[in-house]
Every structure is written in structure tokens, then in C-alpha cells.
mmCIF file of C-alpha atoms in Angstrom:
data_model
loop_
_atom_site.group_PDB
_atom_site.id
_atom_site.type_symbol
_atom_site.label_atom_id
_atom_site.label_comp_id
_atom_site.label_asym_id
_atom_site.label_seq_id
_atom_site.Cartn_x
_atom_site.Cartn_y
_atom_site.Cartn_z
ATOM 1 C CA MET A 29 150.813 150.777 60.273
ATOM 2 C CA THR A 30 147.364 150.248 61.760
ATOM 3 C CA THR A 31 146.581 150.778 65.440
ATOM 4 C CA ALA A 32 146.403 147.021 65.985
ATOM 5 C CA GLU A 33 149.753 146.500 64.279
ATOM 6 C CA ALA A 34 151.354 149.239 66.316
ATOM 7 C CA ALA A 35 150.018 147.710 69.530
ATOM 8 C CA SER A 36 151.300 144.243 68.600
ATOM 9 C CA GLY A 37 154.645 145.517 67.368
ATOM 10 C CA ARG A 38 154.039 143.892 64.003
ATOM 11 C CA LEU A 39 155.882 145.482 61.086
ATOM 12 C CA THR A 40 154.202 146.613 57.903
ATOM 13 C CA PHE A 41 155.418 145.171 54.602
ATOM 14 C CA ARG A 42 157.453 148.318 53.892
ATOM 15 C CA GLU A 43 158.977 148.345 57.376
ATOM 16 C CA ALA A 44 159.866 144.671 57.100
ATOM 17 C CA LEU A 45 161.459 145.300 53.703
ATOM 18 C CA GLU A 46 163.484 148.223 55.054
ATOM 19 C CA ARG A 47 164.679 146.214 58.030
ATOM 20 C CA LEU A 48 165.664 143.333 55.776
ATOM 21 C CA SER A 49 167.598 145.718 53.521
ATOM 22 C CA GLY A 50 169.797 146.596 56.482
ATOM 23 C CA ALA A 51 170.300 143.024 57.643
ATOM 24 C CA GLN A 52 171.808 141.357 54.589
ATOM 25 C CA LYS A 53 174.629 138.843 54.631
ATOM 26 C CA SER A 54 178.014 139.895 53.342
ATOM 27 C CA ALA A 55 178.306 140.021 49.561
ATOM 28 C CA LYS A 56 181.791 138.479 49.763
ATOM 29 C CA GLY A 57 182.004 135.315 47.693
ATOM 30 C CA VAL A 58 178.573 135.880 46.141
ATOM 31 C CA SER A 59 177.965 136.046 42.407
ATOM 32 C CA LEU A 60 176.334 138.996 40.676
ATOM 33 C CA TYR A 61 173.122 137.030 40.122
ATOM 34 C CA SER A 62 172.688 136.206 43.785
ATOM 35 C CA ARG A 63 173.664 139.696 44.877
ATOM 36 C CA TYR A 64 171.525 141.730 42.495
ATOM 37 C CA VAL A 65 168.700 139.334 41.568
ATOM 38 C CA ASN A 66 168.112 136.473 43.981
ATOM 39 C CA ARG A 67 168.702 138.244 47.273
ATOM 40 C CA PRO A 68 166.549 141.291 46.405
ATOM 41 C CA VAL A 69 163.720 139.062 45.170
ATOM 42 C CA GLY A 70 164.125 136.896 48.266
ATOM 43 C CA ARG A 71 163.914 140.031 50.398
ATOM 44 C CA VAL A 72 160.522 140.894 48.925
ATOM 45 C CA LEU A 73 159.329 137.309 49.415
ATOM 46 C CA ALA A 74 160.606 137.323 53.001
ATOM 47 C CA ALA A 75 158.698 140.530 53.782
ATOM 48 C CA GLY A 76 155.567 139.099 52.172
ATOM 49 C CA SER A 77 155.985 135.819 54.065
ATOM 50 C CA TYR A 78 156.369 137.766 57.309
ATOM 51 C CA ARG A 79 153.130 139.615 56.658
ATOM 52 C CA ALA A 80 151.428 136.312 55.783
ATOM 53 C CA GLY A 81 152.502 134.853 59.126
ATOM 54 C CA LEU A 82 154.703 132.137 57.641
ATOM 55 C CA THR A 83 157.619 130.663 59.565
ATOM 56 C CA PRO A 84 161.083 130.206 57.989
ATOM 57 C CA ASN A 85 160.533 126.436 57.882
ATOM 58 C CA GLN A 86 157.280 126.916 55.995
ATOM 59 C CA VAL A 87 159.083 129.174 53.511
ATOM 60 C CA THR A 88 161.706 126.434 53.066
ATOM 61 C CA LEU A 89 158.920 124.003 52.207
ATOM 62 C CA VAL A 90 157.414 126.493 49.737
ATOM 63 C CA SER A 91 160.842 126.661 48.091
ATOM 64 C CA ALA A 92 160.876 122.870 47.892
ATOM 65 C CA LEU A 93 157.398 122.750 46.329
ATOM 66 C CA PHE A 94 158.361 125.107 43.514
ATOM 67 C CA SER A 95 161.704 123.410 42.917
ATOM 68 C CA PHE A 96 160.358 119.878 42.881
ATOM 69 C CA GLY A 97 157.520 120.972 40.602
ATOM 70 C CA GLY A 98 160.097 122.121 38.058
ATOM 71 C CA ILE A 99 162.109 118.941 38.593
ATOM 72 C CA ALA A 100 159.044 116.793 37.889
ATOM 73 C CA VAL A 101 158.368 118.608 34.605
ATOM 74 C CA THR A 102 162.021 118.158 33.599
ATOM 75 C CA ALA A 103 161.868 114.411 34.124
ATOM 76 C CA LEU A 104 158.356 113.646 32.875
ATOM 77 C CA ALA A 105 157.354 116.134 30.176
ATOM 78 C CA ASP A 106 158.328 115.874 26.529
ATOM 79 C CA PRO A 107 160.351 118.894 25.375
ATOM 80 C CA ALA A 108 157.993 121.592 24.078
ATOM 81 C CA TRP A 109 157.904 125.358 23.746
ATOM 82 C CA TRP A 110 156.367 125.723 27.216
ATOM 83 C CA THR A 111 158.550 123.328 29.213
ATOM 84 C CA GLY A 112 161.606 125.600 29.360
ATOM 85 C CA PRO A 113 159.850 128.719 30.709
ATOM 86 C CA VAL A 114 157.769 126.677 33.157
ATOM 87 C CA VAL A 115 160.765 124.791 34.562
ATOM 88 C CA TRP A 116 162.899 127.933 34.753
ATOM 89 C CA LEU A 117 160.161 129.877 36.545
ATOM 90 C CA ALA A 118 159.600 127.073 39.048
ATOM 91 C CA LEU A 119 163.315 126.613 39.759
ATOM 92 C CA ALA A 120 164.052 130.340 39.949
ATOM 93 C CA THR A 121 161.100 130.922 42.271
ATOM 94 C CA GLY A 122 162.236 128.052 44.463
ATOM 95 C CA PHE A 123 165.730 129.547 44.589
ATOM 96 C CA ALA A 124 164.319 132.949 45.581
ATOM 97 C CA PHE A 125 162.271 131.384 48.391
ATOM 98 C CA ASP A 126 165.454 129.567 49.427
ATOM 99 C CA SER A 127 166.983 133.006 50.009
ATOM 100 C CA ALA A 128 163.801 134.253 51.694
ATOM 101 C CA ASP A 129 163.753 131.650 54.468
ATOM 102 C CA GLY A 130 167.070 132.785 55.939
ATOM 103 C CA GLN A 131 166.148 136.449 55.581
ATOM 104 C CA LEU A 132 162.825 135.829 57.312
ATOM 105 C CA ALA A 133 164.634 134.038 60.141
ATOM 106 C CA ARG A 134 166.901 137.054 60.658
ATOM 107 C CA LEU A 135 163.902 139.376 60.599
ATOM 108 C CA ARG A 136 162.250 137.288 63.313
ATOM 109 C CA GLY A 137 165.349 137.439 65.485
ATOM 110 C CA GLY A 138 167.445 134.529 64.260
ATOM 111 C CA GLY A 139 167.063 130.992 63.013
ATOM 112 C CA SER A 140 167.229 127.663 64.815
ATOM 113 C CA PRO A 141 169.517 124.642 64.366
ATOM 114 C CA ALA A 142 166.508 122.643 63.166
ATOM 115 C CA GLY A 143 165.658 125.304 60.587
ATOM 116 C CA GLU A 144 169.233 125.418 59.315
ATOM 117 C CA TRP A 145 169.261 121.624 59.118
ATOM 118 C CA LEU A 146 166.007 121.581 57.155
ATOM 119 C CA ASP A 147 167.272 124.234 54.751
ATOM 120 C CA HIS A 148 170.474 122.332 53.971
ATOM 121 C CA VAL A 149 168.763 118.951 53.643
ATOM 122 C CA VAL A 150 166.204 120.391 51.228
ATOM 123 C CA ASP A 151 168.978 122.095 49.231
ATOM 124 C CA CYS A 152 170.873 118.810 48.940
ATOM 125 C CA ALA A 153 167.711 116.942 47.946
ATOM 126 C CA LYS A 154 166.840 119.533 45.276
ATOM 127 C CA THR A 155 170.313 119.393 43.757
ATOM 128 C CA THR A 156 170.347 115.600 43.675
ATOM 129 C CA ALA A 157 166.831 115.350 42.254
ATOM 130 C CA LEU A 158 167.397 117.996 39.572
ATOM 131 C CA HIS A 159 170.426 116.318 38.025
ATOM 132 C CA THR A 160 168.679 112.947 38.336
ATOM 133 C CA ALA A 161 165.723 114.427 36.437
ATOM 134 C CA VAL A 162 168.061 115.565 33.658
ATOM 135 C CA LEU A 163 169.561 112.068 33.555
ATOM 136 C CA LEU A 164 166.059 110.594 33.178
ATOM 137 C CA ALA A 165 165.181 113.095 30.452
ATOM 138 C CA PHE A 166 168.333 112.187 28.499
ATOM 139 C CA PHE A 167 167.655 108.446 28.974
ATOM 140 C CA LEU A 168 163.938 108.499 28.139
ATOM 141 C CA ARG A 169 164.098 110.962 25.207
ATOM 142 C CA PRO A 170 167.405 110.395 23.392
ATOM 143 C CA GLU A 171 165.986 111.499 20.036
ATOM 144 C CA GLU A 172 164.902 114.909 21.351
ATOM 145 C CA PHE A 173 168.086 115.615 23.289
ATOM 146 C CA GLY A 174 170.606 113.939 20.985
ATOM 147 C CA THR A 175 171.719 111.517 23.709
ATOM 148 C CA ARG A 176 171.516 108.246 21.748
ATOM 149 C CA TRP A 177 175.152 107.624 22.671
ATOM 150 C CA ASP A 178 174.948 106.155 26.185
ATOM 151 C CA ALA A 179 178.090 107.991 27.296
ATOM 152 C CA TRP A 180 176.000 111.192 27.407
ATOM 153 C CA LEU A 181 174.338 109.774 30.510
ATOM 154 C CA LEU A 182 177.623 110.231 32.357
ATOM 155 C CA LEU A 183 177.236 114.000 31.959
ATOM 156 C CA PRO A 184 174.514 114.516 34.601
ATOM 157 C CA LEU A 185 176.263 112.013 36.874
ATOM 158 C CA GLY A 186 179.508 113.980 36.647
ATOM 159 C CA PHE A 187 177.679 117.285 37.091
ATOM 160 C CA LEU A 188 175.901 115.872 40.148
ATOM 161 C CA PHE A 189 179.217 114.696 41.626
ATOM 162 C CA ALA A 190 180.771 118.148 41.237
ATOM 163 C CA ALA A 191 177.672 119.910 42.592
ATOM 164 C CA ILE A 192 177.316 117.717 45.685
ATOM 165 C CA VAL A 193 181.012 117.796 46.608
ATOM 166 C CA THR A 194 181.047 121.579 46.158
ATOM 167 C CA PHE A 195 177.903 121.943 48.273
ATOM 168 C CA PHE A 196 179.184 119.686 51.041
ATOM 169 C CA GLY A 197 182.706 121.101 50.958
ATOM 170 C CA GLY A 198 181.530 124.693 51.215
ATOM 171 C CA LEU A 199 179.034 123.894 53.962
ATOM 172 C CA LEU A 200 181.556 121.923 56.014
ATOM 173 C CA THR A 201 184.180 124.641 55.605
ATOM 174 C CA GLU A 202 181.722 127.240 56.884
ATOM 175 C CA GLN A 203 180.805 125.082 59.883
ATOM 176 C CA LEU A 204 184.423 124.284 60.791
ATOM 177 C CA LYS A 205 185.450 127.940 60.527
ATOM 178 C CA ARG A 206 182.517 128.909 62.730
ATOM 179 C CA LYS A 207 183.465 126.222 65.261
ATOM 180 C CA ALA A 208 187.068 127.429 65.298
ATOM 181 C CA GLY A 209 185.912 131.023 65.711
ATOM 182 C CA SER A 210 187.927 132.122 62.683
ATOM 183 C CA GLY A 211 185.739 135.022 61.776
ATOM 184 C CA GLY A 212 188.633 136.951 60.342
ATOM 185 C CA PRO A 213 190.481 140.014 61.624
ATOM 186 C CA ALA A 214 188.628 142.835 63.318
ATOM 187 C CA GLY A 215 188.038 146.059 61.454
ATOM 188 C CA PRO A 216 186.040 147.114 58.418
ATOM 189 C CA ALA A 217 185.480 144.380 55.866
ATOM 190 C CA ALA A 218 187.006 144.759 52.443
ATOM 191 C CA PRO A 219 184.506 145.561 49.686
ATOM 192 C CA PRO A 220 183.393 142.515 47.689
ATOM 193 C CA SER A 221 185.341 141.891 44.512
ATOM 194 C CA LEU A 222 183.450 142.586 41.294
ATOM 195 C CA VAL A 223 185.825 140.309 39.372
ATOM 196 C CA ARG A 224 185.128 137.442 41.763
ATOM 197 C CA ALA A 225 181.375 138.101 41.589
ATOM 198 C CA VAL A 226 181.511 137.792 37.789
ATOM 199 C CA ALA A 227 183.809 134.753 37.919
ATOM 200 C CA LEU A 228 181.336 132.901 40.148
ATOM 201 C CA LEU A 229 178.432 133.300 37.710
ATOM 202 C CA PRO A 230 179.014 129.932 35.928
ATOM 203 C CA VAL A 231 178.544 128.064 39.227
ATOM 204 C CA ASP A 232 175.674 130.150 40.580
ATOM 205 C CA HIS A 233 172.438 128.197 40.955
ATOM 206 C CA GLY A 234 170.437 131.072 39.491
ATOM 207 C CA VAL A 235 172.495 130.930 36.284
ATOM 208 C CA PHE A 236 172.079 127.152 36.274
ATOM 209 C CA CYS A 237 168.304 127.659 36.417
ATOM 210 C CA LEU A 238 168.521 129.893 33.336
ATOM 211 C CA VAL A 239 169.812 127.059 31.162
ATOM 212 C CA PHE A 240 166.480 125.290 31.639
ATOM 213 C CA LEU A 241 164.885 127.966 29.469
ATOM 214 C CA LEU A 242 166.438 125.915 26.651
ATOM 215 C CA LEU A 243 164.813 122.657 27.774
ATOM 216 C CA GLY A 244 162.327 122.626 24.901
ATOM 217 C CA ALA A 245 165.144 123.081 22.391
ATOM 218 C CA GLY A 246 166.515 119.583 22.944
ATOM 219 C CA GLN A 247 170.147 119.474 21.844
ATOM 220 C CA VAL A 248 170.654 123.176 22.553
ATOM 221 C CA PHE A 249 169.792 122.426 26.185
ATOM 222 C CA LEU A 250 172.212 119.492 26.140
ATOM 223 C CA TRP A 251 175.117 121.716 25.134
ATOM 224 C CA GLY A 252 174.177 124.496 27.547
ATOM 225 C CA TYR A 253 173.937 121.967 30.369
ATOM 226 C CA ALA A 254 177.256 120.422 29.325
ATOM 227 C CA LEU A 255 178.944 123.843 29.355
ATOM 228 C CA LEU A 256 177.836 124.556 32.916
ATOM 229 C CA GLY A 257 178.783 120.999 33.897
ATOM 230 C CA ALA A 258 182.301 121.599 32.582
ATOM 231 C CA ALA A 259 182.457 124.821 34.616
ATOM 232 C CA ALA A 260 181.368 122.964 37.760
ATOM 233 C CA ALA A 261 184.071 120.335 37.212
ATOM 234 C CA LEU A 262 186.699 123.023 36.597
ATOM 235 C CA TYR A 263 185.799 125.087 39.657
ATOM 236 C CA LEU A 264 185.578 122.135 42.055
ATOM 237 C CA PRO A 265 189.332 121.548 42.564
ATOM 238 C CA MET A 266 189.909 125.301 42.886
ATOM 239 C CA PHE A 267 187.271 125.524 45.615
ATOM 240 C CA LEU A 268 188.697 122.507 47.433
ATOM 241 C CA VAL A 269 192.239 123.896 47.424
ATOM 242 C CA LYS A 270 190.994 127.284 48.628
ATOM 243 C CA TRP A 271 188.939 125.829 51.478
ATOM 244 C CA PHE A 272 191.728 123.489 52.591
ATOM 245 C CA ARG A 273 194.196 126.373 52.741
ATOM 246 C CA GLU A 274 191.733 128.523 54.719
ATOM 247 C CA LEU A 275 191.232 125.779 57.296
ATOM 248 C CA SER A 276 194.945 125.055 57.437
ATOM 249 C CA ARG A 277 195.635 128.698 58.325
ATOM 250 C CA GLY A 278 192.827 128.768 60.871
#
């Protein structure tokens, strides 16, 4: 730390990274990808954003720029060898910055209601736009993706339905539990379940981003997307039952 930094109380990159390492959210209910890939990468981005003088809201907008860049390529570009890696990198980077904004807010002493609102609205917009982009790709390029049968267009619509209801249901459950003050019993928290962390991988956004590596492969992407869509549809009722029971007990 330089003399000026010490006088201003500004953390170095390493100090910011160390402080962030000790201020992580609980790993309960988090998949292995988010726990061991997205959060650590987001931590580095949060420390870098702190040193760059960015605010959490600005980091949220950076996340949106990367994500919507990948979404635009998905909808507009013909499948080619480069489209998959480019889209995956853009989406994965956007997802990492999505983790960084909350971590940066905690580093700076806590977020604001407006920042939380912006984060959730952007998340909802990204999810809606991404599945809409896939729908457009299937509609505009049926030969490349093997979607000549119009019923295939129901796939991204169904996937979008499951994703949005899951997103809204989980968010509302969290808010209602917070409002009710049902933070759980006092005492040390139970260690996160490895089995649950593995089981959540099919509905983790980071794993969803990975399937876009197959975008240039046409029909291979279609089947990978369909597999994750089936997982989202299967998990949705289980999530809804779980959340309803939690709120009923609260």
C-alpha cells in the first residue's frame, strides 16, 4: 500500500481480495460451479472493480453489456466455429460480473435497495432475452439447428417459462423469509451438502452458459439446450414445493 492509499484508507488489490474472501455468502443451496468457479472469479473482478473506482451499479451494467453482447450474437450470427466460444465467453463473463457487483457492495459496506433492484431487473432481462435469442435462432435458421418442425419453437418458450418462474419464486421466497425474520435457528450453520451442490448443477446459470459452446454445432446445441430445458422443467415443481413448505413453517 502506498502512502497515499494508507492515508485515504483505500485497500490494495490484495487486501481487497483477502477481505472479500472472508465476506462470502453462505454456500448453502449453491451449486459446485457457482461455489468454486463463479464466486472466486467474481471475487477477483470485484477487487479489480474496487481498485478501478467502479460502483456496484456500474459493475451490474458491465455484466449486462457482456451478457447482451453474447445474446446478440446468439440471435443474429449464423452458426460457425467461432460463435460458440464467443457467446460462452460473453455470457460467462457477464455471470461473473453479476457475482462481482454484490461482492463489491459488501466490500464497500453494504448495498442499497436501488442497487438490489437494478441487479434483479437486469438478471430478469438477461434471462428473458437469452431464451428469446435462442427462439429467434431456431426460427431464422431451421436448417442449421434442425428446427424445421415448428413445435421445436416451443422448447425455448417452455425453458423461459421454467427459468422465469424459478427466478421469481426463489427471489420472492427470499424476500418473504427476510421480511418474516425467519433466518433460521441460532448456532453454527450446518456445512453445505456436496450432494445438493452437485444436484443443482443442471440448473446453474454457469452450466447453462457452457452449452453455448456448442452453438456452432447446430443440432448438437439443440439437444444440449433441450436437455437443460428438461432439467429446468423437472426441477421447477420441486423448488416450488420446497419454498411453499419453508414459508408455511415460517
